[in-house]
PDB file of C-alpha atoms in Angstrom:
ATOM      1  CA  UNK A  29       0.000   0.000   0.000  1.00 54.00           C
ATOM      2  CA  UNK A  30       2.816   2.398   0.870  1.00 45.00           C
ATOM      3  CA  UNK A  31       4.707   1.687  -2.350  1.00 48.00           C
ATOM      4  CA  UNK A  32       1.509   2.056  -4.376  1.00 55.00           C
ATOM      5  CA  UNK A  33       0.735   5.392  -2.715  1.00 53.00           C
ATOM      6  CA  UNK A  34       4.220   6.713  -3.457  1.00 47.00           C
ATOM      7  CA  UNK A  35       3.947   5.547  -7.072  1.00 51.00           C
ATOM      8  CA  UNK A  36       0.536   7.178  -7.558  1.00 55.00           C
ATOM      9  CA  UNK A  37       1.752  10.328  -5.837  1.00 53.00           C
ATOM     10  CA  UNK A  38       4.725  10.630  -8.151  1.00 51.00           C
ATOM     11  CA  UNK A  39       3.029   9.823 -11.432  1.00 54.00           C
ATOM     12  CA  UNK A  40      -0.721  10.413 -11.096  1.00 56.00           C
ATOM     13  CA  UNK A  41      -0.926  13.769  -9.322  1.00 55.00           C
ATOM     14  CA  UNK A  42       0.332  16.659 -11.383  1.00 54.00           C
ATOM     15  CA  UNK A  43       0.521  19.161  -8.497  1.00 50.00           C
ATOM     16  CA  UNK A  44       0.858  18.935  -4.742  1.00 51.00           C
ATOM     17  CA  UNK A  45       1.726  15.258  -4.988  1.00 54.00           C
ATOM     18  CA  UNK A  46       4.219  15.564  -2.154  1.00 56.00           C
ATOM     19  CA  UNK A  47       1.554  16.945   0.175  1.00 58.00           C
ATOM     20  CA  UNK A  48      -1.110  14.386  -0.750  1.00 65.00           C
ATOM     21  CA  UNK A  49       1.306  11.477  -0.621  1.00 65.00           C
ATOM     22  CA  UNK A  50       2.702  12.464   2.749  1.00 62.00           C
ATOM     23  CA  UNK A  51      -0.738  12.907   4.305  1.00 65.00           C
ATOM     24  CA  UNK A  52      -1.604   9.345   3.270  1.00 69.00           C
ATOM     25  CA  UNK A  53       1.727   7.979   4.515  1.00 64.00           C
ATOM     26  CA  UNK A  54       1.166   9.616   7.890  1.00 67.00           C
ATOM     27  CA  UNK A  55      -2.198   7.894   8.177  1.00 69.00           C
ATOM     28  CA  UNK A  56      -0.614   4.561   7.244  1.00 70.00           C
ATOM     29  CA  UNK A  57       1.986   5.015   9.976  1.00 66.00           C
ATOM     30  CA  UNK A  58      -0.730   5.321  12.631  1.00 71.00           C
ATOM     31  CA  UNK A  59      -2.812   2.320  11.586  1.00 74.00           C
ATOM     32  CA  UNK A  60      -0.618  -0.396  13.256  1.00 73.00           C
ATOM     33  CA  UNK A  61      -0.768   1.396  16.619  1.00 68.00           C
ATOM     34  CA  UNK A  62      -4.552   1.716  16.534  1.00 70.00           C
ATOM     35  CA  UNK A  63      -4.844  -1.922  15.450  1.00 73.00           C
ATOM     36  CA  UNK A  64      -2.571  -3.115  18.250  1.00 72.00           C
ATOM     37  CA  UNK A  65      -4.539  -1.149  20.825  1.00 69.00           C
ATOM     38  CA  UNK A  66      -7.848  -2.530  19.552  1.00 71.00           C
ATOM     39  CA  UNK A  67      -6.497  -6.063  19.357  1.00 75.00           C
ATOM     40  CA  UNK A  68      -5.793  -6.229  23.086  1.00 71.00           C
ATOM     41  CA  UNK A  69      -9.501  -5.539  23.696  1.00 74.00           C
ATOM     42  CA  UNK A  70      -9.334  -2.683  26.225  1.00 73.00           C
ATOM     43  CA  UNK A  71     -12.055  -2.582  28.855  1.00 78.00           C
ATOM     44  CA  UNK A  72     -14.784   0.031  28.697  1.00 79.00           C
ATOM     45  CA  UNK A  73     -13.518   1.816  31.814  1.00 84.00           C
ATOM     46  CA  UNK A  74     -10.088   2.179  30.230  1.00 83.00           C
ATOM     47  CA  UNK A  75     -11.581   3.668  27.076  1.00 84.00           C
ATOM     48  CA  UNK A  76     -13.590   6.089  29.219  1.00 87.00           C
ATOM     49  CA  UNK A  77     -10.406   7.232  30.981  1.00 90.00           C
ATOM     50  CA  UNK A  78      -8.646   7.760  27.650  1.00 90.00           C
ATOM     51  CA  UNK A  79     -11.633   9.703  26.326  1.00 90.00           C
ATOM     52  CA  UNK A  80     -11.667  11.928  29.412  1.00 92.00           C
ATOM     53  CA  UNK A  81      -7.950  12.699  29.012  1.00 94.00           C
ATOM     54  CA  UNK A  82      -8.461  13.512  25.323  1.00 93.00           C
ATOM     55  CA  UNK A  83     -11.309  15.824  26.332  1.00 94.00           C
ATOM     56  CA  UNK A  84      -9.093  17.529  28.924  1.00 94.00           C
ATOM     57  CA  UNK A  85      -6.334  18.025  26.368  1.00 94.00           C
ATOM     58  CA  UNK A  86      -8.878  19.473  23.924  1.00 92.00           C
ATOM     59  CA  UNK A  87     -10.364  21.831  26.501  1.00 93.00           C
ATOM     60  CA  UNK A  88      -6.875  22.893  27.566  1.00 91.00           C
ATOM     61  CA  UNK A  89      -6.023  23.819  24.010  1.00 91.00           C
ATOM     62  CA  UNK A  90      -9.263  25.752  23.622  1.00 90.00           C
ATOM     63  CA  UNK A  91      -8.788  27.596  26.937  1.00 89.00           C
ATOM     64  CA  UNK A  92      -5.609  29.251  25.652  1.00 88.00           C
ATOM     65  CA  UNK A  93      -6.869  30.019  22.154  1.00 83.00           C
ATOM     66  CA  UNK A  94      -6.009  33.704  22.602  1.00 85.00           C
ATOM     67  CA  UNK A  95      -2.283  32.939  22.976  1.00 86.00           C
ATOM     68  CA  UNK A  96      -0.857  31.378  19.778  1.00 84.00           C
ATOM     69  CA  UNK A  97       1.102  28.175  20.403  1.00 88.00           C
ATOM     70  CA  UNK A  98       0.870  28.516  24.195  1.00 93.00           C
ATOM     71  CA  UNK A  99      -1.017  25.259  24.839  1.00 93.00           C
ATOM     72  CA  UNK A 100      -1.071  22.582  27.570  1.00 94.00           C
ATOM     73  CA  UNK A 101      -2.101  19.816  25.165  1.00 96.00           C
ATOM     74  CA  UNK A 102       1.280  18.136  24.743  1.00 97.00           C
ATOM     75  CA  UNK A 103       1.886  18.299  28.481  1.00 97.00           C
ATOM     76  CA  UNK A 104      -1.337  16.348  28.976  1.00 96.00           C
ATOM     77  CA  UNK A 105      -0.298  13.851  26.308  1.00 97.00           C
ATOM     78  CA  UNK A 106       3.083  13.329  27.957  1.00 97.00           C
ATOM     79  CA  UNK A 107       1.542  12.834  31.412  1.00 97.00           C
ATOM     80  CA  UNK A 108      -0.901  10.319  29.951  1.00 95.00           C
ATOM     81  CA  UNK A 109       1.942   8.401  28.306  1.00 95.00           C
ATOM     82  CA  UNK A 110       3.861   8.312  31.593  1.00 96.00           C
ATOM     83  CA  UNK A 111       0.863   6.992  33.536  1.00 94.00           C
ATOM     84  CA  UNK A 112      -0.745   4.684  30.973  1.00 92.00           C
ATOM     85  CA  UNK A 113       2.101   3.508  28.748  1.00 91.00           C
ATOM     86  CA  UNK A 114       3.309   4.091  25.233  1.00 91.00           C
ATOM     87  CA  UNK A 115       0.306   2.677  23.350  1.00 88.00           C
ATOM     88  CA  UNK A 116      -2.165   4.801  25.290  1.00 90.00           C
ATOM     89  CA  UNK A 117       0.161   7.782  24.956  1.00 93.00           C
ATOM     90  CA  UNK A 118       0.205   7.323  21.192  1.00 90.00           C
ATOM     91  CA  UNK A 119      -3.577   7.035  21.014  1.00 89.00           C
ATOM     92  CA  UNK A 120      -4.229  10.032  23.267  1.00 93.00           C
ATOM     93  CA  UNK A 121      -1.708  12.133  21.351  1.00 92.00           C
ATOM     94  CA  UNK A 122      -3.226  11.434  17.964  1.00 89.00           C
ATOM     95  CA  UNK A 123      -6.838  11.761  19.092  1.00 89.00           C
ATOM     96  CA  UNK A 124      -6.191  14.974  21.044  1.00 92.00           C
ATOM     97  CA  UNK A 125      -4.903  16.645  17.894  1.00 89.00           C
ATOM     98  CA  UNK A 126      -7.763  15.262  15.801  1.00 85.00           C
ATOM     99  CA  UNK A 127     -10.590  16.130  18.217  1.00 88.00           C
ATOM    100  CA  UNK A 128      -9.288  19.584  19.124  1.00 89.00           C
ATOM    101  CA  UNK A 129      -9.084  20.478  15.434  1.00 85.00           C
ATOM    102  CA  UNK A 130     -12.875  20.331  15.274  1.00 84.00           C
ATOM    103  CA  UNK A 131     -12.594  23.585  17.225  1.00 85.00           C
ATOM    104  CA  UNK A 132      -9.490  25.003  15.549  1.00 85.00           C
ATOM    105  CA  UNK A 133     -10.063  23.721  12.013  1.00 80.00           C
ATOM    106  CA  UNK A 134      -9.306  20.498  10.181  1.00 74.00           C
ATOM    107  CA  UNK A 135      -6.995  20.509   7.191  1.00 75.00           C
ATOM    108  CA  UNK A 136      -3.933  18.896   5.607  1.00 75.00           C
ATOM    109  CA  UNK A 137      -2.008  19.864   8.740  1.00 81.00           C
ATOM    110  CA  UNK A 138      -4.157  17.594  10.943  1.00 82.00           C
ATOM    111  CA  UNK A 139      -2.395  14.282  10.143  1.00 83.00           C
ATOM    112  CA  UNK A 140       0.969  15.891  10.855  1.00 85.00           C
ATOM    113  CA  UNK A 141      -0.270  17.204  14.196  1.00 90.00           C
ATOM    114  CA  UNK A 142      -1.722  13.784  14.976  1.00 88.00           C
ATOM    115  CA  UNK A 143       1.454  11.826  14.251  1.00 88.00           C
ATOM    116  CA  UNK A 144       3.666  14.397  15.993  1.00 92.00           C
ATOM    117  CA  UNK A 145       1.562  14.367  19.185  1.00 94.00           C
ATOM    118  CA  UNK A 146       1.275  10.586  19.007  1.00 92.00           C
ATOM    119  CA  UNK A 147       5.039  10.091  18.744  1.00 93.00           C
ATOM    120  CA  UNK A 148       5.624  12.309  21.767  1.00 97.00           C
ATOM    121  CA  UNK A 149       3.025  10.391  23.787  1.00 96.00           C
ATOM    122  CA  UNK A 150       4.609   7.116  22.706  1.00 94.00           C
ATOM    123  CA  UNK A 151       8.122   8.171  23.725  1.00 97.00           C
ATOM    124  CA  UNK A 152       6.837   9.519  27.045  1.00 97.00           C
ATOM    125  CA  UNK A 153       5.429   6.090  27.820  1.00 95.00           C
ATOM    126  CA  UNK A 154       8.515   4.326  26.509  1.00 95.00           C
ATOM    127  CA  UNK A 155      10.900   6.404  28.626  1.00 96.00           C
ATOM    128  CA  UNK A 156       8.974   6.965  31.868  1.00 95.00           C
ATOM    129  CA  UNK A 157       6.207   4.368  32.266  1.00 93.00           C
ATOM    130  CA  UNK A 158       6.557   2.366  35.517  1.00 85.00           C
ATOM    131  CA  UNK A 159       9.635   4.354  36.489  1.00 88.00           C
ATOM    132  CA  UNK A 160      10.391   6.905  39.162  1.00 88.00           C
ATOM    133  CA  UNK A 161       9.646  10.258  37.590  1.00 90.00           C
ATOM    134  CA  UNK A 162      11.630  13.439  38.131  1.00 94.00           C
ATOM    135  CA  UNK A 163       9.473  16.410  37.181  1.00 96.00           C
ATOM    136  CA  UNK A 164      12.347  18.453  35.790  1.00 96.00           C
ATOM    137  CA  UNK A 165      13.540  15.613  33.590  1.00 96.00           C
ATOM    138  CA  UNK A 166       9.999  15.178  32.271  1.00 97.00           C
ATOM    139  CA  UNK A 167       9.735  18.930  31.684  1.00 97.00           C
ATOM    140  CA  UNK A 168      13.067  18.947  29.838  1.00 97.00           C
ATOM    141  CA  UNK A 169      11.921  16.023  27.692  1.00 98.00           C
ATOM    142  CA  UNK A 170       8.660  17.857  26.984  1.00 97.00           C
ATOM    143  CA  UNK A 171      10.423  21.031  25.879  1.00 97.00           C
ATOM    144  CA  UNK A 172      12.856  19.215  23.592  1.00 97.00           C
ATOM    145  CA  UNK A 173      10.170  16.934  22.143  1.00 97.00           C
ATOM    146  CA  UNK A 174       7.803  19.837  21.519  1.00 97.00           C
ATOM    147  CA  UNK A 175      10.397  21.934  19.742  1.00 97.00           C
ATOM    148  CA  UNK A 176      12.092  19.260  17.647  1.00 96.00           C
ATOM    149  CA  UNK A 177       9.557  16.456  17.188  1.00 96.00           C
ATOM    150  CA  UNK A 178       6.273  18.352  17.096  1.00 96.00           C
ATOM    151  CA  UNK A 179       7.667  21.460  15.456  1.00 95.00           C
ATOM    152  CA  UNK A 180       9.811  19.483  13.031  1.00 94.00           C
ATOM    153  CA  UNK A 181       6.970  17.250  11.858  1.00 91.00           C
ATOM    154  CA  UNK A 182       4.148  19.798  11.758  1.00 91.00           C
ATOM    155  CA  UNK A 183       6.237  22.309   9.824  1.00 92.00           C
ATOM    156  CA  UNK A 184       6.716  19.687   7.120  1.00 85.00           C
ATOM    157  CA  UNK A 185       3.182  20.228   5.870  1.00 82.00           C
ATOM    158  CA  UNK A 186       3.987  23.904   5.295  1.00 85.00           C
ATOM    159  CA  UNK A 187       7.050  22.952   3.263  1.00 84.00           C
ATOM    160  CA  UNK A 188       5.037  20.551   1.116  1.00 77.00           C
ATOM    161  CA  UNK A 189       2.181  23.044   0.790  1.00 76.00           C
ATOM    162  CA  UNK A 190       4.389  25.947  -0.297  1.00 75.00           C
ATOM    163  CA  UNK A 191       5.902  24.195  -3.298  1.00 72.00           C
ATOM    164  CA  UNK A 192       4.951  21.267  -5.470  1.00 66.00           C
ATOM    165  CA  UNK A 193       8.693  20.566  -5.587  1.00 73.00           C
ATOM    166  CA  UNK A 194      10.096  21.200  -2.061  1.00 76.00           C
ATOM    167  CA  UNK A 195      13.656  22.463  -1.879  1.00 81.00           C
ATOM    168  CA  UNK A 196      16.261  22.832   0.845  1.00 86.00           C
ATOM    169  CA  UNK A 197      15.896  26.608   0.603  1.00 86.00           C
ATOM    170  CA  UNK A 198      12.149  26.484   1.265  1.00 85.00           C
ATOM    171  CA  UNK A 199      12.718  24.124   4.208  1.00 89.00           C
ATOM    172  CA  UNK A 200      15.254  26.518   5.728  1.00 90.00           C
ATOM    173  CA  UNK A 201      12.840  29.437   5.329  1.00 90.00           C
ATOM    174  CA  UNK A 202       9.965  27.558   6.977  1.00 91.00           C
ATOM    175  CA  UNK A 203      11.964  26.160   9.883  1.00 94.00           C
ATOM    176  CA  UNK A 204      13.637  29.511  10.509  1.00 94.00           C
ATOM    177  CA  UNK A 205      10.315  31.348  10.544  1.00 93.00           C
ATOM    178  CA  UNK A 206       8.870  28.750  12.930  1.00 94.00           C
ATOM    179  CA  UNK A 207      11.602  29.029  15.587  1.00 96.00           C
ATOM    180  CA  UNK A 208       9.730  31.638  17.606  1.00 95.00           C
ATOM    181  CA  UNK A 209       6.420  29.750  17.563  1.00 94.00           C
ATOM    182  CA  UNK A 210       8.038  26.409  18.378  1.00 96.00           C
ATOM    183  CA  UNK A 211       9.962  28.029  21.223  1.00 97.00           C
ATOM    184  CA  UNK A 212       6.750  29.441  22.723  1.00 96.00           C
ATOM    185  CA  UNK A 213       5.093  26.032  22.387  1.00 97.00           C
ATOM    186  CA  UNK A 214       8.063  24.299  24.021  1.00 97.00           C
ATOM    187  CA  UNK A 215       8.141  26.796  26.899  1.00 97.00           C
ATOM    188  CA  UNK A 216       4.421  26.278  27.474  1.00 97.00           C
ATOM    189  CA  UNK A 217       4.914  22.512  27.620  1.00 97.00           C
ATOM    190  CA  UNK A 218       7.759  22.892  30.114  1.00 97.00           C
ATOM    191  CA  UNK A 219       5.662  25.211  32.282  1.00 97.00           C
ATOM    192  CA  UNK A 220       2.570  23.017  32.333  1.00 97.00           C
ATOM    193  CA  UNK A 221       4.606  19.874  32.975  1.00 97.00           C
ATOM    194  CA  UNK A 222       6.388  21.577  35.846  1.00 96.00           C
ATOM    195  CA  UNK A 223       3.068  22.549  37.424  1.00 95.00           C
ATOM    196  CA  UNK A 224       0.838  19.575  36.712  1.00 95.00           C
ATOM    197  CA  UNK A 225       2.939  16.417  36.303  1.00 96.00           C
ATOM    198  CA  UNK A 226       2.779  15.315  39.943  1.00 95.00           C
ATOM    199  CA  UNK A 227      -0.880  16.181  40.695  1.00 95.00           C
ATOM    200  CA  UNK A 228      -2.135  14.730  37.406  1.00 95.00           C
ATOM    201  CA  UNK A 229      -0.105  11.559  37.870  1.00 95.00           C
ATOM    202  CA  UNK A 230      -1.587  11.132  41.347  1.00 93.00           C
ATOM    203  CA  UNK A 231      -5.117  11.466  40.001  1.00 93.00           C
ATOM    204  CA  UNK A 232      -4.608   9.106  37.069  1.00 93.00           C
ATOM    205  CA  UNK A 233      -2.736   6.511  39.141  1.00 90.00           C
ATOM    206  CA  UNK A 234      -5.490   6.630  41.747  1.00 91.00           C
ATOM    207  CA  UNK A 235      -8.045   5.817  39.042  1.00 89.00           C
ATOM    208  CA  UNK A 236      -5.820   3.025  37.730  1.00 85.00           C
ATOM    209  CA  UNK A 237      -5.557   1.452  41.166  1.00 83.00           C
ATOM    210  CA  UNK A 238      -9.238   1.883  41.961  1.00 82.00           C
ATOM    211  CA  UNK A 239     -10.434   0.216  38.767  1.00 78.00           C
ATOM    212  CA  UNK A 240      -7.564  -2.280  38.487  1.00 75.00           C
ATOM    213  CA  UNK A 241      -6.158  -1.264  35.093  1.00 69.00           C
TER     214      UNK A 241
END
């Protein structure tokens, strides 16, 4: 399927084939994680918890709509990955971006936001799940991941959208222009992780213990 998509993108689409092809490839990359999560047949109470966290991440993003890029969403995704593991972190990351974009607008940028948030949630679970957590290390991870992973992936859609034939020069222009916005986003993630990692972990772990996740 991936090879076929690349072939069609290169030879069937006359314009914007890079953008269309990459959007499809991003979706393909997420399918195995969703399938693996579904295959283990999660209990209803676990799905409810995940849905509540996605809702909190969405509301958090909406609450700070007046400040561009200053959002607590990735902090919530990271905390969820730490408490619930890498698969749940991936799912919450992708769905938080998807659901919140019903408020902020869906578009070709949505798959990039989904995969970027999902990767950060996955790595948070991979690095910190079932381990002693130092808040400042988590905050440092959140800042670096937000700037380089989220910013690096999401800005790709702009590069592909600007030109039907992306160039190194256009990539440099886009990434340079995005430094300020990615820095603000990273600082917000560090701040919210510093404030809410411990209390949110206590709440989520209490629910896990109460309902025997």
